XYZ file of C-alpha atoms in Angstrom:
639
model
C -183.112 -180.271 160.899
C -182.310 -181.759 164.134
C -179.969 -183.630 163.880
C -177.838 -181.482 161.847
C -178.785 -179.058 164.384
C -176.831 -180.995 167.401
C -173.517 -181.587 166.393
C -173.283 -177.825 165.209
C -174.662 -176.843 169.184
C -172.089 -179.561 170.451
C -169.006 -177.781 168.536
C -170.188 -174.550 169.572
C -170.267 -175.284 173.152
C -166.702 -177.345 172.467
C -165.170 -174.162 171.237
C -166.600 -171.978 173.991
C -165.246 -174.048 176.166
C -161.780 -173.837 175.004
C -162.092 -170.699 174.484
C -163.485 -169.876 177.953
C -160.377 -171.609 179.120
C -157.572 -169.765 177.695
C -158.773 -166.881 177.405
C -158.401 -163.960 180.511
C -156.482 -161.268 179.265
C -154.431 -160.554 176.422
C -150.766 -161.356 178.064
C -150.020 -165.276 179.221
C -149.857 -164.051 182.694
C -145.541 -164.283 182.693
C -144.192 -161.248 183.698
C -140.614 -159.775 184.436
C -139.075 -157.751 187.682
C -140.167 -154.543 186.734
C -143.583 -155.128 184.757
C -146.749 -153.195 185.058
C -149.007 -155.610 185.714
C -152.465 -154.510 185.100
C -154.849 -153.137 187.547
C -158.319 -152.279 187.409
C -160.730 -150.733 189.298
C -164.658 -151.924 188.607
C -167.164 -150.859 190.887
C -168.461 -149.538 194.442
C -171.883 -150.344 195.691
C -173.935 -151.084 199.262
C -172.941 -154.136 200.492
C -175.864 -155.092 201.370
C -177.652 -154.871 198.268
C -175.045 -156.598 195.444
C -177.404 -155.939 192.537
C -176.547 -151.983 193.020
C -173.391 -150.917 191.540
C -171.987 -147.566 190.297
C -168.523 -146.681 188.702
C -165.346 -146.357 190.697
C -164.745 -142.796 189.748
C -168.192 -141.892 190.382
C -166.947 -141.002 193.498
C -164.668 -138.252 193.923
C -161.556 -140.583 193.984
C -158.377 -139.089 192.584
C -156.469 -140.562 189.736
C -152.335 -139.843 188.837
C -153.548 -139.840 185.520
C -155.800 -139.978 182.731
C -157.904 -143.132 182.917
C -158.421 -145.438 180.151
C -161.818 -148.141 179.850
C -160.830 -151.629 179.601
C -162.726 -153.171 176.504
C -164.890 -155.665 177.491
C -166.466 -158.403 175.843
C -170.513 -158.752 176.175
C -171.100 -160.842 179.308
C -168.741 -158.891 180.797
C -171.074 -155.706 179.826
C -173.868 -157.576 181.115
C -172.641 -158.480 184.042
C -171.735 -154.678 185.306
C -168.555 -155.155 184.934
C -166.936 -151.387 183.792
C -163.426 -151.736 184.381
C -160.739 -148.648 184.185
C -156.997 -148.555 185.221
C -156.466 -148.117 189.058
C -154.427 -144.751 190.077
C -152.400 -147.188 192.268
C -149.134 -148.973 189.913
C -148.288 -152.406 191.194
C -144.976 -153.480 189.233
C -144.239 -157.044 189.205
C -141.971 -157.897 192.588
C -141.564 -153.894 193.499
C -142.633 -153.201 197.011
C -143.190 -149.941 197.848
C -143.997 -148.185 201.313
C -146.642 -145.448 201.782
C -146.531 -144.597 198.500
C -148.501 -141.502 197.336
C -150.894 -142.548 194.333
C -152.553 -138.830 194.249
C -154.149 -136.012 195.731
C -157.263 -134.773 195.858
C -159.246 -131.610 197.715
C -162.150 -132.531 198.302
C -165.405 -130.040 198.638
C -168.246 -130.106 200.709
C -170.533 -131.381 198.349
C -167.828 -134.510 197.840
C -167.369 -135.148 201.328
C -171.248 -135.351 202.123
C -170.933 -137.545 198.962
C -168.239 -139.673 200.442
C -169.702 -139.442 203.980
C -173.139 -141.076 202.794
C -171.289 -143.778 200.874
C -169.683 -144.883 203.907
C -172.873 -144.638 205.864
C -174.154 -147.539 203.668
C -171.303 -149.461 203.886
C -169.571 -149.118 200.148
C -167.146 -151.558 198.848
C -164.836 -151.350 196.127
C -163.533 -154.023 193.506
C -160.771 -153.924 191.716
C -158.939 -156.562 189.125
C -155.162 -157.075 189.571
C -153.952 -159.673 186.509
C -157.809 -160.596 186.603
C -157.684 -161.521 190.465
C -160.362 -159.977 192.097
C -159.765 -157.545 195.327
C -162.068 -156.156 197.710
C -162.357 -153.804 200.267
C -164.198 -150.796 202.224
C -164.409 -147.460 201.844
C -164.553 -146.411 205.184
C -165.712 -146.938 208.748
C -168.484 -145.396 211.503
C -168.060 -145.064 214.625
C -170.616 -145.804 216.532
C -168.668 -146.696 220.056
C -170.364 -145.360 223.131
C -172.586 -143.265 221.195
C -176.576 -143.286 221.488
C -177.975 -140.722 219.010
C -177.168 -140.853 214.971
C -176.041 -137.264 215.178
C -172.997 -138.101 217.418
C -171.575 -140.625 214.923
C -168.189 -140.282 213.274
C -167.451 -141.021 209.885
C -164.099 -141.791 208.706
C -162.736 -142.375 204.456
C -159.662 -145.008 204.521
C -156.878 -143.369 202.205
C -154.149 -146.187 202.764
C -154.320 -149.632 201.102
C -151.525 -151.926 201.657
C -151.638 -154.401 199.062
C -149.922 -158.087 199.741
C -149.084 -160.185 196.373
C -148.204 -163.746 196.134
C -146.410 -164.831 193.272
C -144.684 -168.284 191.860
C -141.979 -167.275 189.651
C -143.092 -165.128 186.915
C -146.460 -165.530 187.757
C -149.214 -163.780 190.328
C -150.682 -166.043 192.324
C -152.440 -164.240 194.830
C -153.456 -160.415 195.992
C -155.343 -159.307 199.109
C -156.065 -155.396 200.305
C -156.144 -154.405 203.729
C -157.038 -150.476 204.715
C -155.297 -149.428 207.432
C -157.605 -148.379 210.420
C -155.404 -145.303 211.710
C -155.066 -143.858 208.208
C -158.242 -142.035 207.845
C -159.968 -138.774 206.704
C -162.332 -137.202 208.749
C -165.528 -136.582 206.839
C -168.396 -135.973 209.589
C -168.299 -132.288 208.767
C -169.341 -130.684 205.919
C -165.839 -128.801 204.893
C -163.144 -129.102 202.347
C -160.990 -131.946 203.256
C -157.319 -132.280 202.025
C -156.892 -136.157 201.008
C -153.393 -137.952 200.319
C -154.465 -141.470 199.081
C -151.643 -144.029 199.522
C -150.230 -147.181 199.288
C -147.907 -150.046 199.949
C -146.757 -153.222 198.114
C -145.500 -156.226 199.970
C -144.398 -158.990 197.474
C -144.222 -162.940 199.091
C -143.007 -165.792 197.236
C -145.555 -169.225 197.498
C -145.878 -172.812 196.503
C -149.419 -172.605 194.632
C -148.933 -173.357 191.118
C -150.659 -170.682 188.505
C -153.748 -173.647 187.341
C -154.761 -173.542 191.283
C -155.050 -169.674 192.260
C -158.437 -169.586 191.477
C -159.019 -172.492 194.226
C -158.755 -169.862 196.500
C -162.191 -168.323 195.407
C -164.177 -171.494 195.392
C -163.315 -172.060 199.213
C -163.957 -168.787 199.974
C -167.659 -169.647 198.659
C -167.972 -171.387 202.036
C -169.814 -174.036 199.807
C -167.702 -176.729 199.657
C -168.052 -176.507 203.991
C -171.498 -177.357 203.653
C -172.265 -180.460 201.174
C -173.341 -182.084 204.072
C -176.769 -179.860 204.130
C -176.450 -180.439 199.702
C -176.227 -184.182 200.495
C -179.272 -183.743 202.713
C -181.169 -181.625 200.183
C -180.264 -184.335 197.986
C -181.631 -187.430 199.972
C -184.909 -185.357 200.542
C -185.815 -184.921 197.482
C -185.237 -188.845 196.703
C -187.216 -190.028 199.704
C -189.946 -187.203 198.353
C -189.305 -188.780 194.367
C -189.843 -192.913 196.058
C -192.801 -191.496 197.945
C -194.230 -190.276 194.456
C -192.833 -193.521 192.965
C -194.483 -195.660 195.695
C -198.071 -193.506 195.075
C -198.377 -193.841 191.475
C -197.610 -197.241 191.388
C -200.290 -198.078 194.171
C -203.068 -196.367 192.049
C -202.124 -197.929 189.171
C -201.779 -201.676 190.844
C -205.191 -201.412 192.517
C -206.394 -200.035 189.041
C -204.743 -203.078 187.510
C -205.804 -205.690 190.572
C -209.466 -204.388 190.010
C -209.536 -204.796 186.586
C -208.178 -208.733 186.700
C -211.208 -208.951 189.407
C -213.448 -208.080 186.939
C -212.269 -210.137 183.748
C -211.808 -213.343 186.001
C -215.569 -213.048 187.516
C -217.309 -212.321 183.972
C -214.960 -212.133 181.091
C -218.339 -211.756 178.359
C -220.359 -209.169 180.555
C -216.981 -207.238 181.386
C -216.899 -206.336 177.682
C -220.062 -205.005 177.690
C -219.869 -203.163 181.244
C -220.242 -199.481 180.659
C -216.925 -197.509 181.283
C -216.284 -195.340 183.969
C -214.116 -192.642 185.565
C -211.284 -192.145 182.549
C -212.415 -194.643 180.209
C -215.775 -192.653 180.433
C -214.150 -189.708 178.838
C -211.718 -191.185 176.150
C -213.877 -189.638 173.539
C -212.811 -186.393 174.945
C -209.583 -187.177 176.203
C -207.996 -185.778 173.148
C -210.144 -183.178 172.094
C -207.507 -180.410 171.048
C -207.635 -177.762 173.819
C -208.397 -173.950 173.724
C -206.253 -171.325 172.551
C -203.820 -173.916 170.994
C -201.768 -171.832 169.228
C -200.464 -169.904 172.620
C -199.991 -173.812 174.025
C -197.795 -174.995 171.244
C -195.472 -171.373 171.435
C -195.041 -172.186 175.179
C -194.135 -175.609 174.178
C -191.888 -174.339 171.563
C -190.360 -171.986 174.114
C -189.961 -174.219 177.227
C -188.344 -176.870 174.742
C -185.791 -174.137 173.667
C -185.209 -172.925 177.293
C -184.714 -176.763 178.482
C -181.996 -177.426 175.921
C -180.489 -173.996 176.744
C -180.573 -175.302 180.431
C -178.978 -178.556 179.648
C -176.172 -176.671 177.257
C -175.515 -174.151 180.459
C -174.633 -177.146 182.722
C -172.379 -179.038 180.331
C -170.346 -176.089 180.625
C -170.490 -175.929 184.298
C -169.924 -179.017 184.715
C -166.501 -179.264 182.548
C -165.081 -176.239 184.570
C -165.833 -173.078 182.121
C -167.789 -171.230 184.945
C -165.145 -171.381 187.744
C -165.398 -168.273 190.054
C -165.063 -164.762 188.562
C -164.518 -165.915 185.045
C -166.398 -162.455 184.583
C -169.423 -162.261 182.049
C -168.900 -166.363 180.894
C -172.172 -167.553 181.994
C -174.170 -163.955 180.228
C -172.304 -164.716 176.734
C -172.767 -168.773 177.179
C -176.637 -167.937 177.618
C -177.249 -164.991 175.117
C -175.332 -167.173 172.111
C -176.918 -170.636 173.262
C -180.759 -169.283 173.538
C -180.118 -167.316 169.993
C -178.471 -171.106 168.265
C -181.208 -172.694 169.895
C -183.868 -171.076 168.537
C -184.719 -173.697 165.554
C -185.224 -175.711 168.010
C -188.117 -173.450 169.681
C -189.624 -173.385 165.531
C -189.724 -176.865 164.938
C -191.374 -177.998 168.317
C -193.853 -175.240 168.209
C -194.770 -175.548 164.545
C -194.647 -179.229 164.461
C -196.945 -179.045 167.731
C -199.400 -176.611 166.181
C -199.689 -178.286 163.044
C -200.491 -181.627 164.986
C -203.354 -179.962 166.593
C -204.365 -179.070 162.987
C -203.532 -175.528 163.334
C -203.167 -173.088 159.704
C -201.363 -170.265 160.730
C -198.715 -171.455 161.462
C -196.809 -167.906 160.253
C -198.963 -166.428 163.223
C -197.861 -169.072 165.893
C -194.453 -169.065 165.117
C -194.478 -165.128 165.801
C -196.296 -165.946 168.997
C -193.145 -168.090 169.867
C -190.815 -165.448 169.172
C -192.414 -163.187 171.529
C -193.388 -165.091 174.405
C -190.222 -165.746 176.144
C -188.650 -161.985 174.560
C -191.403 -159.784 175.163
C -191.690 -159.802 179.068
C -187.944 -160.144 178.812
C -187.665 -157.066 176.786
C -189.757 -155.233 178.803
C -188.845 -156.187 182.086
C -185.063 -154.939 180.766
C -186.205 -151.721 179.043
C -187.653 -150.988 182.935
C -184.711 -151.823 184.443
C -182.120 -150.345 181.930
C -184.266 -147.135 182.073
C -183.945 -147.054 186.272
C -180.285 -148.116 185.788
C -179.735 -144.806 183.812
C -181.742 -142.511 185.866
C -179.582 -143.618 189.188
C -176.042 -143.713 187.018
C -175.633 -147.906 187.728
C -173.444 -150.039 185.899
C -176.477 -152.290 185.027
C -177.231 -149.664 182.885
C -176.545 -151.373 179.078
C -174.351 -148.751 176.638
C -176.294 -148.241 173.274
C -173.287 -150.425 171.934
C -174.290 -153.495 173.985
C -178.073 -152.430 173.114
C -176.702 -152.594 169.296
C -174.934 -155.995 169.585
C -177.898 -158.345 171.468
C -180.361 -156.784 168.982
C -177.975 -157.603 166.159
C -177.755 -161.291 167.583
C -181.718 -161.388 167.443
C -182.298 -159.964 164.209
C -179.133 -161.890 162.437
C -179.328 -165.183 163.842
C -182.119 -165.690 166.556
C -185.300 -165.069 163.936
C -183.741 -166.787 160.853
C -183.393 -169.955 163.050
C -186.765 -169.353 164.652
C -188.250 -169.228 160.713
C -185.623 -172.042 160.033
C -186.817 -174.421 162.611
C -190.725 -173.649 161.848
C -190.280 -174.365 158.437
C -189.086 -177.791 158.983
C -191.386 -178.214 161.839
C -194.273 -177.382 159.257
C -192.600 -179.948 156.668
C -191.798 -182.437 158.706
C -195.356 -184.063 157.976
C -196.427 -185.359 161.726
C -199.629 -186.357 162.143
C -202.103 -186.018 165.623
C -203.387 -189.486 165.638
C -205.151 -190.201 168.925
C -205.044 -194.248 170.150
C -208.933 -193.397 170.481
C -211.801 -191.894 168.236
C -212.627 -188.163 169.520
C -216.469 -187.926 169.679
C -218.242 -185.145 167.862
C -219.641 -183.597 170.944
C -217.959 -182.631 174.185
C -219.525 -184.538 177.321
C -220.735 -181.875 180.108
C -217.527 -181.857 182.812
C -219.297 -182.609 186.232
C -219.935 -179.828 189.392
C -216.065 -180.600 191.070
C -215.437 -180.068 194.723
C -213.224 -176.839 195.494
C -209.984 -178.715 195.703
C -210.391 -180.228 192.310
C -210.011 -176.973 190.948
C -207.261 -175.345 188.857
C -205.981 -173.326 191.741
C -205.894 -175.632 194.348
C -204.326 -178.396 192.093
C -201.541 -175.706 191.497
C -200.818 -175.037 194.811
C -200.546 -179.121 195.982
C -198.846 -179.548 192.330
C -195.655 -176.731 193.235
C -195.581 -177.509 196.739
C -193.713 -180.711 196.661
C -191.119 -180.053 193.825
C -190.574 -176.897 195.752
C -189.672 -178.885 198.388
C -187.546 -180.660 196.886
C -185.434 -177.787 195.640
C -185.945 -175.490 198.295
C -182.964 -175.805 200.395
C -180.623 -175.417 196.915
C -182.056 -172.088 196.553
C -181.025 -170.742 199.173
C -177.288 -170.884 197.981
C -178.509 -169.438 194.663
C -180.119 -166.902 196.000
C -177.365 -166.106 198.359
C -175.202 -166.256 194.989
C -177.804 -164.071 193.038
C -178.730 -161.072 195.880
C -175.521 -162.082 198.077
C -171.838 -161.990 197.897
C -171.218 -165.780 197.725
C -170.203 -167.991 194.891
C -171.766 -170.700 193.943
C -169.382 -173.807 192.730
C -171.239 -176.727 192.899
C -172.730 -177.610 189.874
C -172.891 -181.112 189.883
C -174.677 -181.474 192.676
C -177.335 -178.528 191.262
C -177.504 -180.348 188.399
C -178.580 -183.187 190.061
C -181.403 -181.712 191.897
C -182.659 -180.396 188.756
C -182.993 -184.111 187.376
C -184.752 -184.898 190.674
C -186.951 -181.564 190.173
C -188.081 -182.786 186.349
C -188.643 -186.702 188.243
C -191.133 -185.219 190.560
C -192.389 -182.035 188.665
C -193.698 -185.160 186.305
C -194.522 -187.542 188.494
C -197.290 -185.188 190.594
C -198.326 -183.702 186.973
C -198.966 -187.008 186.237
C -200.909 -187.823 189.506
C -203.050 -184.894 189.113
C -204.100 -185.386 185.861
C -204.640 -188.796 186.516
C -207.124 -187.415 189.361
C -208.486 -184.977 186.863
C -209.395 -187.507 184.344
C -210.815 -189.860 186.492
C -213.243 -186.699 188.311
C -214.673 -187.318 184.115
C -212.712 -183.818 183.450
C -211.131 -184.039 180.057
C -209.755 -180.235 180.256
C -206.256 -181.293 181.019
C -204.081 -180.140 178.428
C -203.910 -176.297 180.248
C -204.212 -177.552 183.475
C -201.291 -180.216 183.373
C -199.768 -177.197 182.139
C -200.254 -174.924 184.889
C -199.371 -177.647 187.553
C -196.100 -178.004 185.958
C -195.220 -174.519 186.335
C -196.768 -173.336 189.964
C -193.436 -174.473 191.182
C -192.169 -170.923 189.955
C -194.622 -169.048 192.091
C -193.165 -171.385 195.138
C -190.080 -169.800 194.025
C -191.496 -166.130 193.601
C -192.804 -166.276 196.912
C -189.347 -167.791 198.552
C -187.765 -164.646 196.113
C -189.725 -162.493 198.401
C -189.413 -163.995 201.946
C -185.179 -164.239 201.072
C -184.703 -160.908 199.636
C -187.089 -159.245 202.944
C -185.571 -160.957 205.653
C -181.953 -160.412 204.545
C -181.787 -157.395 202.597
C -182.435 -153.726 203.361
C -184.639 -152.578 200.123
C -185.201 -148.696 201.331
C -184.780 -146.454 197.868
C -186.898 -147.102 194.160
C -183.909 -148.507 192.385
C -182.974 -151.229 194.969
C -186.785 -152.196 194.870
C -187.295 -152.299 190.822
C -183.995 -154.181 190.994
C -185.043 -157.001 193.058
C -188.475 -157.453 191.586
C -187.263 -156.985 187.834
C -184.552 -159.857 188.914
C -186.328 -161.491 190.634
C -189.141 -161.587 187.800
C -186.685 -162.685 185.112
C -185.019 -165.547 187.472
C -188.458 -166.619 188.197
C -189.864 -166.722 184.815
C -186.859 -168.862 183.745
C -187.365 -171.495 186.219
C -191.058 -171.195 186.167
C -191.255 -171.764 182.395
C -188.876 -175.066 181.798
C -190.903 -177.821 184.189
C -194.138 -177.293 182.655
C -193.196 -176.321 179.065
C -191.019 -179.115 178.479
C -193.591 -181.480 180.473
C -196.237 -180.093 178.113
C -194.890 -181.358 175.215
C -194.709 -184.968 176.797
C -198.484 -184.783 177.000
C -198.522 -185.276 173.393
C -199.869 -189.085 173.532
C -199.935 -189.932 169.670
C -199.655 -193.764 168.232
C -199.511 -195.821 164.683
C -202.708 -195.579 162.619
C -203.509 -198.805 162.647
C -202.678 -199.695 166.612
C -205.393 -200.049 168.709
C -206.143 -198.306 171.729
C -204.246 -199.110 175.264
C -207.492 -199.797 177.267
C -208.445 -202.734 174.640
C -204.641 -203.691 173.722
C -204.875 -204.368 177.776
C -208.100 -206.208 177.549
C -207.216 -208.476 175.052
C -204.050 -208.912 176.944
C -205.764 -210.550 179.942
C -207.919 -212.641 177.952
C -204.826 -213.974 176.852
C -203.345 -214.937 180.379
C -206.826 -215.416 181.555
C -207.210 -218.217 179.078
C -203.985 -219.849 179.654
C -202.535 -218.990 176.169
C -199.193 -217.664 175.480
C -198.765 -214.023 176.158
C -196.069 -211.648 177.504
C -195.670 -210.934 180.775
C -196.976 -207.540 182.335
C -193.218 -205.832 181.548
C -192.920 -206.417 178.332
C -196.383 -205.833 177.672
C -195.215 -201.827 178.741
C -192.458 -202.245 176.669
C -194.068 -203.157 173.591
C -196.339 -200.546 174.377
C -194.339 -198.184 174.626
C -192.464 -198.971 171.296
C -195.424 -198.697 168.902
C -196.764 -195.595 170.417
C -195.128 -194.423 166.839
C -194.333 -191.176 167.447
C -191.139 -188.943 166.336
C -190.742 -187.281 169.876
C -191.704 -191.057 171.900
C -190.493 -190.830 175.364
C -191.452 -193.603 177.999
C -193.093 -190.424 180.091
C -195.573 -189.860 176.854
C -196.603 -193.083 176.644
C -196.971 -193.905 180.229
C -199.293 -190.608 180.557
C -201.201 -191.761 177.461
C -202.041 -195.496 179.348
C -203.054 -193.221 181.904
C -204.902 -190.885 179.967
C -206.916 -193.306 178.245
C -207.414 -196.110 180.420
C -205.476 -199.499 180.951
């Protein structure tokens, strides 16, 4: 199943990228002296709060005409986009001075409407041969005046448009209002409004496959890899540090243990065990509530490998800056082709752990990672229609992602279980489980599950910290975000040492003679997220004004989904690494080490401590073997 699964994935995301590449609107972008080249109008919204948006025409703008909707594809839908053509007509290389576009009268109830739009500092967007244009509404002036009442609020109803162009191609388009040209709208009367224009056409040097360079620099990103760079070399020193302390516990483990075999090499065999080896008759005793363990397994697996599809096509250049709705399409198709791959972990997992029904845990991974999802959007998509915002999903778009579920999502989901079910993998522990659980000792305060969560998040938080602030201010903020090499890089170093101190912990854990560790390596893998809830709310307070229900349900339904992404990958993938299985006939590591340094002890030929790992490693005989799974299981059941 897998491996006829990959190459289909890898074609997929092949063609998506080609496709992602070419495609941007139905013409080749060529046009002649005289062309209507087209221009849309999106959406107007607070600048301060980017998540709320609202139709152009919501407003009482004026249009020469009837306006027509722009079809849009589905990440474009989920992305807000609602595009419709502009009253303004910019013909390829016609410039035109204070041109009228229409007229409007506007009543009291439009101008208070108007008025409190400016107030809160609305911006427009509009899409001229898919280049994106901003601007604002209007202005208040506040000069030399104390009290609120006195203020003056004035509607801008001249743009003058400037377009670049390199032979028959637009290059680039910027909007400027003018400043003298305004409506007065600080009293509540009818207001006569003449909303104008002006085209200024300028010949450049910038090739067409460069105009969106433009956008990327404008990210102010690029200005700051220095602080990236420094992100990046913090969260090495932080991985060596982790390096450095595993690999002193395990060499004064190791230097202990040749101590002890070169003093008494008879009596050592006979010595009772203690700390880890103490408890490996319990060690792999299948934990509680395994069925909900192997869905989030199955899940986190899926949501990795959707992760690692999403940044193959950042990194080859299909998410370049306002390539509107690419990255919503690449991860609504990706997570529904990669659900066989959320089946076959899951129900291979379960089955290991000697589950029987499997039907039920297979359900159970369906609906962990959708239901709160599904939820958390009929909440928002409900608020979203009761305030009139473009996040608001048309019954259409409702249609479609339910279609994608139903048709493809659950028959892979079955797909993938089924094989998972079939594919005959066996839970073989390196040790016998005893019959009875030993009692768990009386642990000091800091050896409990909350505690160990909060030391486990804190340092791959810090790790990752600095990164998130650009996301964030990509997310909740009007920057773009460009560089995804170097985020994919600090993801690899967030996996390094989300493992690394799940690995320490448990180690801890086991040797405190607690053998609970399945859920708890679990939840120390994932605490990072509430780091990253918590940094959510200390961003989005300190640089955002939340006043008003929907800009408050916004953030924390957002903020909820974001979190639950990034909260669920670390310690769901890591989970399934925990899965410490070897050959039937192997023995176990502690005595496979013993016999080991009888062997150098004595003189006799035996490899060195390296390849001793290696071959270690090798006949743990497992179908999902990793060198993490087999270095957790040395340290799991003793050396």
């Amino acid at each position: 199943m897998e491996k006829k699964l990959v190459p289909c994935l890898v074609s997929f995301v092949l063609i998506l990228c080609s496709v992602s590449h070419v495609r941007s609107d139905a013409s080749d972008h060529r046009y002649k002296v005289g062309d209507d080249v087209p221009l849309y109008v999106n959406k107007v919204g607070p600048f301060h709060n980017p998540s709320e948006t609202y139709r152009y025409f919501d407003l009482p703008f004026c249009s020469s005409g009837p306006t027509k909707d722009k079809k849009e594809a589905l990440g474009e839908v989920l992305n807000g986009d609602r595009l419709v053509t502009a009253p303004y007509k910019l013909e390829f290389l016609n410039d035109k001075d204070s041109e009228v576009a229409c007229k409007n009268t506007l009543t009291k109830e439009q101008v208070a409407q108007f008025r409190e739009a400016v107030s809160k500092d609305y911006y427009f967007q509009m899409y001229y041969d898919d280049l994106p244009i901003w601007g604002f509404l209007g202005k208040v002036d506040k000069e030399r005046k104390n009290d609120p009442s006195e203020y003056k609020y004035y509607l801008f109803k001249h743009l003058h448009f400037t377009i670049f162009y390199n032979k028959d191609r637009v290059i680039e388009i910027s909007a400027q209002s003018d400043l003298n040209n305004v409506v007065d709208l600080t009293e509540d009367k009818e207001v006569n409004v003449e909303f104008m224009y002006s085209v200024k056409w300028k010949e450049t040097d910038i090739t067409f496959e460069k105009r969106m360079d433009k956008y990327s620099q404008s990210s102010s990103l690029p200005h700051h890899l220095e602080i990236h760079w420094f992100s990046i070399i913090n969260s090495c020193v932080t991985v060596l540090l982790l390096t450095g302390f595993l690999a002193t516990i395990l060499m004064r483990v190791l230097k202990n243990d040749f101590v002890k075999y070169a003093h008494d090499e008879e009596s050592a065999e006979d010595q009772e065990e203690t700390g880890w080896k103490y408890i490996h008759g319990d060690v792999f005793r299948y934990p509680k509530y395994k069925s909900l363990l192997a869905a989030a397994v199955g899940s986190g697996t899926q949501l990795f490998t959707l992760t690692i599809f999403i940044f193959v096509l950042a990194l080859v250049g299909v998410f370049y800056p306002y390539n509107r709705g690419a990255l919503f399409t690449a991860l609504v198709v990706i997570y529904a082709l990669t659900a066989g791959i959320a089946g076959y972990t899951a129900a291979s997992f379960f089955c290991q752990l000697e589950g029987t029904n499997w039907v039920r845990n297979l359900l159970l991974t369906g609906a962990l990672f959708c239901g709160p999802l599904f939820l958390t959007f009929c909440f928002l998509n409900t608020v979203a229609i009761t305030y009139s915002a473009t996040a608001a999903l048309p019954f259409g778009t409702i249609v479609v992602i339910f279609l994608i579920w139903a048709l493809v999502t659950t028959p892979l989901l079955v797909l993938g279980g089924i094989a998972g079910k079939n594919s005959k993998a066996e839970f073989q522990a390196p040790v016998r489980t005893t019959k009875y659980p030993r009692e768990i000792p009386q642990l000091p305060w800091y050896r409990k599950t909350v505690p160990q969560m909060a030391m486990a998040g804190f340092l791959p938080f810090s790790a990752i910290y600095i990164e998130l602030y650009y996301i964030f201010a990509s997310v909740w903020g009007h920057r773009i975000y460009t560089i995804y090499s170097i985020l994919f890089i600090v993801f690899i170093i967030l996996l390094i040492v989300t493992a690394f101190i799940t690995v320490a912990l448990t180690y801890f854990q086991l040797a405190a003679e607690d053998h609970e560790w399945w859920w708890r390596s679990f939840l120390c893998g994932g605490s990072t997220g509430l780091f990253i809830y918590g940094y959510c709310l200390y961003y989005y307070y300190a640089r955002s004004d939340m006043s008003g229900f929907m800009q408050t349900s916004f953030f924390f339904g957002y903020m909820a989904c974001v979190c639950y992404v990034l909260g669920s990958v670390p310690p769901c993938f890591l989970s399934a690494t925990f899965t410490v299985q070897s050959s039937a006939n192997s023995k176990p590591y502690h005595l496979q080490y013993v016999q080991w340094v009888k062997q150098r002890l004595a003189g006799k030929s035996a490899p060195g401590l390296m390849e001793f790992y290696v071959t270690t490693f090798e006949n743990s005989g497992t179908s999902h073997v990793g060198l993490l799974r087999s270095f957790i299981g040395i340290v799991c059941v003793g050396l």
